[in-house]
Tab-separated table of C-alpha atoms and ligand atoms in Angstrom:
chain	number	residue	atom	x	y	z
A	1	MET	CA	36.335	68.144	-8.632
A	2	SER	CA	37.456	69.980	-5.401
A	3	ALA	CA	38.258	68.158	-2.292
A	4	THR	CA	37.040	70.493	0.441
A	5	ARG	CA	34.422	69.922	2.863
A	6	ALA	CA	30.271	71.353	2.544
A	7	LEU	CA	28.126	72.118	5.421
A	8	ILE	CA	24.380	71.024	4.557
A	9	VAL	CA	21.983	72.726	7.867
A	10	GLY	CA	19.535	70.148	7.255
A	11	PRO	CA	15.552	70.339	7.590
A	12	ALA	CA	13.889	69.578	11.532
A	13	TRP	CA	10.976	67.968	9.908
A	14	VAL	CA	11.437	64.168	9.031
A	15	GLY	CA	9.482	64.420	5.745
A	16	ASP	CA	11.198	67.810	4.528
A	17	MET	CA	14.700	65.893	5.003
A	18	VAL	CA	13.900	62.210	2.994
A	19	MET	CA	13.074	65.193	0.445
A	20	ALA	CA	16.217	67.123	1.149
A	21	HIS	CA	18.369	63.533	0.295
A	22	SER	CA	18.363	64.808	-3.557
A	23	LEU	CA	19.917	67.394	-3.332
A	24	PHE	CA	22.550	65.632	-1.115
A	25	GLN	CA	23.064	62.904	-4.146
A	26	LEU	CA	22.984	66.297	-6.707
A	27	LEU	CA	25.713	67.177	-4.763
A	28	LYS	CA	27.989	64.628	-4.823
A	29	ALA	CA	26.828	63.859	-7.944
A	30	ARG	CA	28.459	66.918	-9.154
A	31	ASP	CA	31.749	66.622	-6.973
A	32	PRO	CA	32.105	63.335	-5.345
A	33	ASP	CA	35.440	64.259	-3.892
A	34	ARG	CA	33.893	67.436	-1.481
A	35	ALA	CA	32.593	65.505	1.481
A	36	LEU	CA	29.084	66.858	2.838
A	37	ASP	CA	28.585	67.735	6.756
A	38	LEU	CA	24.913	67.654	7.564
A	39	ILE	CA	23.861	70.042	11.020
A	40	ALA	CA	20.260	68.599	12.038
A	41	PRO	CA	17.979	68.232	14.951
A	42	PRO	CA	18.020	65.617	17.095
A	43	ALA	CA	14.543	64.244	15.051
A	44	THR	CA	15.620	63.963	12.046
A	45	LEU	CA	19.483	63.706	12.007
A	46	PRO	CA	19.383	59.645	12.617
A	47	LEU	CA	18.211	59.602	8.511
A	48	ALA	CA	21.858	60.914	7.434
A	49	ALA	CA	22.938	57.228	8.254
A	50	ARG	CA	20.846	56.190	6.016
A	51	MET	CA	22.630	58.865	3.464
A	52	PRO	CA	25.733	57.387	2.295
A	53	GLU	CA	26.149	61.328	1.048
A	54	ILE	CA	26.985	62.660	3.838
A	55	ALA	CA	30.341	62.284	4.911
A	56	ASP	CA	29.532	63.770	9.231
A	57	THR	CA	26.997	64.938	11.351
A	58	ILE	CA	26.835	67.754	13.884
A	59	ALA	CA	23.884	67.991	16.060
A	60	LEU	CA	21.759	70.603	16.808
A	61	ALA	CA	20.617	69.730	19.945
A	62	ILE	CA	17.877	72.686	20.736
A	63	PRO	CA	14.354	72.601	21.684
A	64	HIS	CA	12.517	73.541	18.761
A	65	GLY	CA	11.310	76.931	18.805
A	66	ARG	CA	13.973	78.427	20.671
A	67	LEU	CA	16.324	81.077	19.368
A	68	ALA	CA	19.799	79.970	21.764
A	69	LEU	CA	22.021	82.368	20.373
A	70	ARG	CA	24.926	81.838	22.617
A	71	GLU	CA	24.800	78.015	21.370
A	72	ARG	CA	24.528	77.836	17.206
A	73	LEU	CA	27.165	81.083	17.311
A	74	GLN	CA	28.930	78.731	19.928
A	75	LEU	CA	28.841	75.585	17.032
A	76	GLY	CA	28.991	77.561	14.060
A	77	ARG	CA	32.533	79.484	16.224
A	78	ARG	CA	33.985	74.886	16.848
A	79	LEU	CA	33.008	74.111	13.396
A	80	ARG	CA	35.499	76.713	11.864
A	81	GLU	CA	38.718	74.703	11.753
A	82	ARG	CA	36.471	72.448	8.837
A	83	HIS	CA	36.696	75.283	7.086
A	84	TYR	CA	34.378	75.048	5.025
A	85	ALA	CA	34.624	76.706	1.089
A	86	GLN	CA	30.313	76.617	1.045
A	87	ALA	CA	27.128	76.274	3.150
A	88	TYR	CA	23.538	75.172	1.810
A	89	ILE	CA	21.069	76.491	4.344
A	90	LEU	CA	17.771	73.982	3.911
A	91	PRO	CA	15.674	76.255	6.400
A	92	ARG	CA	14.417	79.582	6.177
A	93	SER	CA	14.257	81.066	9.493
A	94	TYR	CA	16.589	83.310	10.465
A	95	LYS	CA	17.771	80.991	13.688
A	96	SER	CA	19.013	78.079	11.431
A	97	ALA	CA	21.516	80.145	9.361
A	98	LEU	CA	23.459	81.077	12.409
A	99	PRO	CA	25.675	78.752	12.344
A	100	ALA	CA	26.136	78.763	9.076
A	101	TRP	CA	27.448	82.368	9.061
A	102	ALA	CA	29.666	81.268	12.671
A	103	SER	CA	31.202	78.582	11.026
A	104	GLY	CA	33.237	81.134	8.781
A	105	ALA	CA	31.558	79.293	5.583
A	106	THR	CA	32.538	81.337	2.946
A	107	ARG	CA	29.362	80.821	0.302
A	108	ARG	CA	26.194	80.492	1.906
A	109	THR	CA	23.641	79.209	-0.510
A	110	GLY	CA	20.099	79.666	0.981
A	111	TYR	CA	15.878	81.802	0.311
A	112	LEU	CA	16.036	85.238	1.323
A	113	GLY	CA	13.600	83.750	4.388
A	114	GLU	CA	13.375	85.835	7.385
A	115	ALA	CA	15.182	89.014	5.979
A	116	ARG	CA	18.889	87.136	6.078
A	117	TYR	CA	20.533	89.643	4.527
A	118	GLY	CA	24.495	88.908	5.519
A	119	LEU	CA	23.487	85.290	6.706
A	120	VAL	CA	23.039	84.139	3.895
A	121	ASN	CA	25.311	85.481	0.644
A	122	ASP	CA	24.412	83.478	-2.069
A	123	ILE	CA	20.661	84.503	-1.274
A	124	ARG	CA	18.336	82.236	-4.266
A	125	ARG	CA	14.710	82.910	-5.072
A	126	GLU	CA	12.152	81.039	-6.363
A	127	PRO	CA	11.254	82.147	-10.307
A	128	ALA	CA	8.078	84.419	-10.046
A	129	GLY	CA	5.246	83.105	-10.447
A	130	SER	CA	6.466	79.107	-9.940
A	131	LYS	CA	4.532	76.591	-7.458
A	132	LEU	CA	7.735	74.919	-7.117
A	133	LYS	CA	7.190	71.312	-5.046
A	134	THR	CA	9.101	71.321	-1.509
A	135	VAL	CA	11.836	68.950	-3.308
A	136	GLU	CA	12.556	71.433	-6.480
A	137	ARG	CA	13.590	74.363	-4.109
A	138	PHE	CA	15.791	72.295	-2.138
A	139	LEU	CA	18.024	71.316	-5.784
A	140	LEU	CA	17.586	74.849	-6.660
A	141	LEU	CA	20.015	75.506	-4.115
A	142	GLY	CA	22.771	73.260	-5.243
A	143	LEU	CA	22.131	74.700	-8.766
A	144	GLU	CA	24.569	77.861	-9.888
A	145	PRO	CA	21.862	80.753	-10.411
A	146	GLY	CA	19.439	80.278	-13.151
A	147	GLU	CA	20.825	76.757	-14.134
A	148	PRO	CA	17.249	74.922	-15.083
A	149	LEU	CA	16.139	71.944	-12.806
A	150	PRO	CA	17.610	68.066	-13.973
A	151	GLU	CA	15.479	65.438	-13.025
A	152	ILE	CA	14.972	65.372	-10.074
A	153	PRO	CA	16.758	62.733	-8.112
A	154	ALA	CA	14.104	60.367	-6.111
A	155	PRO	CA	15.195	60.429	-2.450
A	156	ARG	CA	16.715	57.071	-1.576
A	157	LEU	CA	17.521	55.675	1.927
A	158	ARG	CA	19.332	52.914	2.336
A	159	ALA	CA	17.307	50.324	5.203
A	160	ASP	CA	18.774	47.382	6.810
A	161	PRO	CA	16.812	44.691	6.285
A	162	GLU	CA	18.693	42.712	9.535
A	163	ALA	CA	17.944	45.298	12.182
A	164	GLY	CA	14.047	45.305	10.621
A	165	ARG	CA	13.834	41.469	11.036
A	166	ARG	CA	15.572	42.504	15.038
A	167	CYS	CA	12.830	44.621	15.482
A	168	ALA	CA	10.001	42.513	14.007
A	169	GLU	CA	10.755	39.808	16.645
A	170	ARG	CA	11.211	42.558	19.177
A	171	PHE	CA	7.638	42.861	18.823
A	172	GLY	CA	6.465	39.209	17.890
A	173	ILE	CA	5.821	40.611	13.919
A	174	ASP	CA	5.321	37.107	12.283
A	175	LEU	CA	7.199	38.558	8.917
A	176	THR	CA	6.125	34.551	6.978
A	177	ALA	CA	3.201	36.477	6.604
A	178	PRO	CA	2.454	39.807	3.835
A	179	LEU	CA	3.159	42.982	6.485
A	180	LEU	CA	0.808	46.281	5.612
A	181	ALA	CA	2.388	49.065	7.866
A	182	LEU	CA	0.044	51.887	8.334
A	183	CYS	CA	1.063	55.147	9.654
A	184	PRO	CA	-1.336	57.398	10.918
A	185	GLY	CA	-0.013	59.973	12.735
A	186	ALA	CA	1.065	63.571	11.309
A	187	GLU	CA	3.032	65.876	13.400
A	188	TYR	CA	1.475	69.296	11.924
A	189	GLY	CA	-2.306	68.253	12.512
A	190	PRO	CA	-5.699	66.359	12.274
A	191	ALA	CA	-6.758	67.998	8.998
A	192	LYS	CA	-3.817	65.657	7.874
A	193	ARG	CA	-5.144	62.847	9.570
A	194	TRP	CA	-7.580	59.903	8.258
A	195	PRO	CA	-9.784	58.966	10.694
A	196	ALA	CA	-9.168	55.870	12.846
A	197	ARG	CA	-12.142	54.081	12.010
A	198	HIS	CA	-10.939	54.033	8.253
A	199	PHE	CA	-7.958	53.031	9.291
A	200	ALA	CA	-9.026	50.162	11.411
A	201	ARG	CA	-11.570	49.015	8.650
A	202	LEU	CA	-8.671	48.966	6.211
A	203	ALA	CA	-6.303	46.783	8.925
A	204	ARG	CA	-9.410	44.494	9.501
A	205	THR	CA	-9.643	43.448	5.557
A	206	TYR	CA	-6.224	42.680	5.008
A	207	HIS	CA	-6.242	40.838	8.735
A	208	ASP	CA	-8.566	39.047	7.415
A	209	ARG	CA	-6.895	38.058	4.073
A	210	GLY	CA	-4.003	36.397	6.352
A	211	TRP	CA	-1.594	39.761	6.381
A	212	ARG	CA	-0.890	40.850	9.381
A	213	VAL	CA	-0.712	44.891	10.294
A	214	LEU	CA	0.607	47.200	11.919
A	215	ALA	CA	0.837	51.218	13.545
A	216	LEU	CA	4.635	53.231	13.258
A	217	GLY	CA	5.491	56.353	14.639
A	218	GLY	CA	5.981	59.021	17.064
A	219	PRO	CA	4.970	59.131	21.189
A	220	ARG	CA	2.122	61.375	19.831
A	221	ASP	CA	0.448	59.042	17.395
A	222	GLN	CA	-0.132	56.343	20.205
A	223	GLU	CA	-3.578	57.444	20.733
A	224	ILE	CA	-5.210	57.143	17.244
A	225	ALA	CA	-3.009	53.388	17.449
A	226	ARG	CA	-4.619	52.219	20.431
A	227	ALA	CA	-8.247	53.584	19.205
A	228	ILE	CA	-7.449	51.305	15.556
A	229	GLY	CA	-6.495	48.738	17.758
A	230	THR	CA	-9.303	49.043	19.932
A	231	LEU	CA	-11.887	49.309	16.385
A	232	SER	CA	-10.306	46.499	14.198
A	233	GLU	CA	-10.652	43.892	17.224
A	234	GLY	CA	-6.723	43.080	17.646
A	235	ALA	CA	-6.506	43.358	13.967
A	236	CYS	CA	-3.161	46.172	13.274
A	237	ALA	CA	0.042	45.451	16.350
A	238	ASN	CA	0.805	48.830	17.577
A	239	LEU	CA	4.134	49.965	17.997
A	240	THR	CA	4.162	53.708	17.832
A	241	GLY	CA	6.079	55.482	20.068
A	242	GLN	CA	7.884	52.231	20.673
A	243	THR	CA	10.661	52.453	17.580
A	244	THR	CA	13.161	54.716	16.991
A	245	LEU	CA	12.958	56.112	14.094
A	246	LEU	CA	15.314	54.345	12.050
A	247	GLU	CA	13.810	51.093	13.246
A	248	ALA	CA	10.704	52.324	11.718
A	249	VAL	CA	12.259	52.812	8.531
A	250	ASP	CA	14.169	49.410	8.294
A	251	LEU	CA	10.046	48.145	9.048
A	252	LEU	CA	8.895	50.001	6.597
A	253	ALA	CA	10.975	48.729	4.088
A	254	LEU	CA	10.516	44.998	5.426
A	255	ALA	CA	6.584	46.578	3.941
A	256	THR	CA	4.903	44.563	1.851
A	257	ALA	CA	2.540	47.778	1.752
A	258	VAL	CA	2.171	50.493	3.036
A	259	VAL	CA	-0.986	53.277	3.911
A	260	SER	CA	-0.015	56.718	5.047
A	261	ASN	CA	-0.922	60.210	6.096
A	262	ASP	CA	0.934	63.031	4.364
A	263	SER	CA	3.967	62.554	6.955
A	264	GLY	CA	7.180	62.380	7.558
A	265	LEU	CA	6.972	58.293	6.849
A	266	MET	CA	5.156	58.918	3.648
A	267	HIS	CA	8.599	60.294	2.362
A	268	VAL	CA	10.658	57.191	4.072
A	269	ALA	CA	7.942	54.526	2.942
A	270	ALA	CA	8.857	56.349	-0.824
A	271	SER	CA	12.259	56.387	-0.324
A	272	LEU	CA	12.283	52.878	0.594
A	273	HIS	CA	10.328	51.974	-2.781
A	274	LYS	CA	7.287	50.604	-1.431
A	275	PRO	CA	3.677	50.530	-2.476
A	276	MET	CA	1.419	53.249	-1.099
A	277	ALA	CA	-1.433	54.299	-0.962
A	278	ALA	CA	-0.526	57.767	0.287
A	279	VAL	CA	-3.710	59.810	1.733
A	280	PHE	CA	-4.583	64.127	1.339
A	281	GLY	CA	-6.482	65.940	3.773
A	282	SER	CA	-5.951	69.551	3.932
A	283	SER	CA	-2.653	69.568	1.645
A	284	ASP	CA	-1.685	69.411	-1.631
A	285	PRO	CA	-0.357	66.484	-3.342
A	286	ARG	CA	1.361	68.087	-6.138
A	287	HIS	CA	3.119	70.414	-3.041
A	288	THR	CA	4.730	67.502	-1.336
A	289	PRO	CA	4.057	64.402	-3.289
A	290	PRO	CA	5.379	60.689	-2.119
A	291	LEU	CA	8.387	60.848	-5.197
A	292	ASP	CA	8.488	57.249	-6.101
A	293	ASP	CA	5.924	55.634	-8.834
A	294	ARG	CA	4.729	52.880	-6.338
A	295	ALA	CA	3.541	55.802	-4.289
A	296	VAL	CA	-0.388	56.760	-5.318
A	297	THR	CA	-1.680	60.125	-3.819
A	298	VAL	CA	-5.625	59.567	-2.916
A	299	THR	CA	-6.983	62.775	-2.131
A	300	LEU	CA	-11.293	63.639	-2.808
A	301	GLY	CA	-10.162	66.779	-4.238
A	302	LEU	CA	-12.830	69.051	-2.931
A	303	GLU	CA	-13.819	72.466	-3.839
A	304	CYS	CA	-12.523	73.618	-0.552
A	305	SER	CA	-8.993	71.774	-0.798
A	306	PRO	CA	-6.247	71.765	0.609
A	307	CYS	CA	-6.730	74.472	2.568
A	308	PHE	CA	-3.542	73.711	4.048
A	309	ALA	CA	-5.282	73.928	7.953
A	310	ARG	CA	-3.961	72.402	10.642
A	311	THR	CA	-7.429	71.724	11.347
A	312	CYS	CA	-10.523	71.951	9.465
A	313	PRO	CA	-12.012	75.664	9.230
A	314	LEU	CA	-15.080	74.198	8.362
A	315	GLY	CA	-15.764	72.142	11.468
A	316	HIS	CA	-16.384	68.316	9.020
A	317	LEU	CA	-13.304	67.947	7.572
A	318	ARG	CA	-15.135	66.020	5.388
A	319	CYS	CA	-12.209	65.402	2.615
A	320	LEU	CA	-11.036	62.873	5.074
A	321	GLU	CA	-14.135	61.597	6.964
A	322	ASP	CA	-15.740	61.143	2.958
A	323	LEU	CA	-12.582	59.757	2.363
A	324	THR	CA	-13.673	55.604	2.097
A	325	PRO	CA	-11.211	52.655	3.223
A	326	GLU	CA	-12.452	51.103	-0.117
A	327	ARG	CA	-10.858	54.084	-1.886
A	328	VAL	CA	-7.704	53.869	-0.206
A	329	GLU	CA	-8.055	49.601	-0.912
A	330	GLU	CA	-8.386	50.553	-4.642
A	331	ALA	CA	-5.323	52.627	-4.744
A	332	LEU	CA	-3.512	50.200	-3.093
A	333	GLU	CA	-4.055	47.432	-4.810
A	334	VAL	CA	-2.998	48.964	-8.284
A	335	THR	CA	0.124	49.994	-7.055
A	336	MET	CA	0.655	46.685	-5.434
A	337	GLU	CA	-0.522	45.031	-8.819
A	338	ALA	CA	0.977	47.279	-11.579
A	339	PRO	CA	4.131	47.836	-13.191
A	340	ARG	CA	6.460	49.727	-11.754
A	341	ALA	CA	6.852	52.616	-13.937
A	342	THR	CA	3.419	52.203	-14.982
A	343	VAL	CA	1.896	54.255	-11.654
A	344	ARG	CA	1.401	58.240	-11.914
A	345	ILE	CA	2.935	59.678	-8.250
A	346	ASP	CA	0.526	62.375	-8.681
A	347	SER	CA	-2.287	60.874	-9.559
A	348	GLN	CA	-5.183	62.486	-7.117
A	349	ARG	CA	-8.660	60.721	-7.763
A	350	ARG	CA	-7.836	58.004	-9.460
A	351	PRO	CA	-4.819	55.700	-9.145
A	352	SER	CA	-3.418	56.176	-12.918
A	353	PRO	CA	-4.020	52.631	-14.258
A	354	PRO	CA	-1.472	50.045	-15.629
A	355	SER	CA	-0.614	50.832	-19.063
A	356	PRO	CA	-1.666	48.192	-21.630
B	1	SF4	S1	-11.780	73.150	4.876
B	1	SF4	FE1	-11.880	71.190	3.344
B	1	SF4	S2	-9.604	70.683	2.736
B	1	SF4	FE2	-9.956	72.241	4.952
B	1	SF4	S3	-9.849	70.353	6.427
B	1	SF4	FE3	-11.565	70.687	5.681
B	1	SF4	S4	-12.877	69.532	4.672
B	1	SF4	FE4	-10.875	69.540	4.518
C-alpha cells in the first residue's frame, strides 16, 4: 500500500459527481493509505464534504465553458508541491486535463476525449461496441487496463440529519408528517422535465393524504416549482433556489419518498437510499440509472425514445406528457412497500413486483 496522494479531476454535473463516488470508493478500498484530492467546479465540489474518501478539495472557480488556459495551468502548477503519482481525469474535455498535466502527476489516467494525447498519458478506451453506463466508465479508470469491471459500489452520500432538521425548521416544514420531496428540474433541458401539472396532481394527492410536499432544486427550477405550487393549490412548498446543494442533500435524507426527473438530485436521492420514482423522458434509464435498489425508473418506452434531445424534436413531448401521475404514483407505492432488495433499478415500463 502506498502513502502517496492522487488527484482526481471531478465532473461538473451534480449527477456525475454522485456517480463518481463509486470510483472514489473503489480507489480507497484498493489503497486505503493513499489520500485522494478532488478538483472540481463550485457547482459540484461541495458534495465532497459528504464523501469521506476525499481528503482535500481544490476549487476550480472558472465559469463553465471557458478555456481559461492560464488559470488552469497556474492552478496545476500550484499543486506540484503535492507530488501526485497519479491523476484520474473524469471529464473528457481538453481543458479539464490541463491542471492535472500542469501538476506534474506522473500517471494521468483518462479517456482520450478531445484528442488529449500527452495531457493524458494513460489513455483508456471503452471496450469496442460496449454501451457502458456512466458509472462504469468512471470505474474503468480505477482499474488496470483489461481488468473486468467489479460489482459496482453504489454511491452513498453521508447526509447530516441534524442540519436537515434545522433547514426544515427554517422553512416551516412539519417533519411529523410523511414527507414527499419533488425534484422537478433538469439542467439538461425541457425534454427531461415532467410537466408541472403532473407534479402538481401528485403533490395534491399526497397532500390530501396528510403528507407534506416540497420542491427542491436550484434557482433555474423556481419557475416550474412555482407552477406546481399554483396548479396544486398550495399543496407543494417551494424551496427551489433557496437552499444550498448540501442543504438539499440533507432535506432529501429526511424525505419519506422522492419523485424526480432524471437529474442531479435524482442521483443524490438514490445515493441516500430513498424510495424514489425517477421519471425519464428523452434520456435512457439504462445509461444513467439511479444506482439504488429502492429507486424505480418510470418511462413510456416510446419508439422515438430515447432521443437524448434537450427539447423534443417532434414538438409534442409525448414521452413525458403522456406519462400520467397515476403511473408514477403506482411506481412510488411499489418501491415504498417492497422489501428493499426486490425492486429492480433498471425496470422500465413498470416497476418489478416484489418477489413472492
Ligand atoms: S422525440 Fe420522443 S423521446 Fe424525444 S423528446 Fe420527443 S417524445 Fe420524448
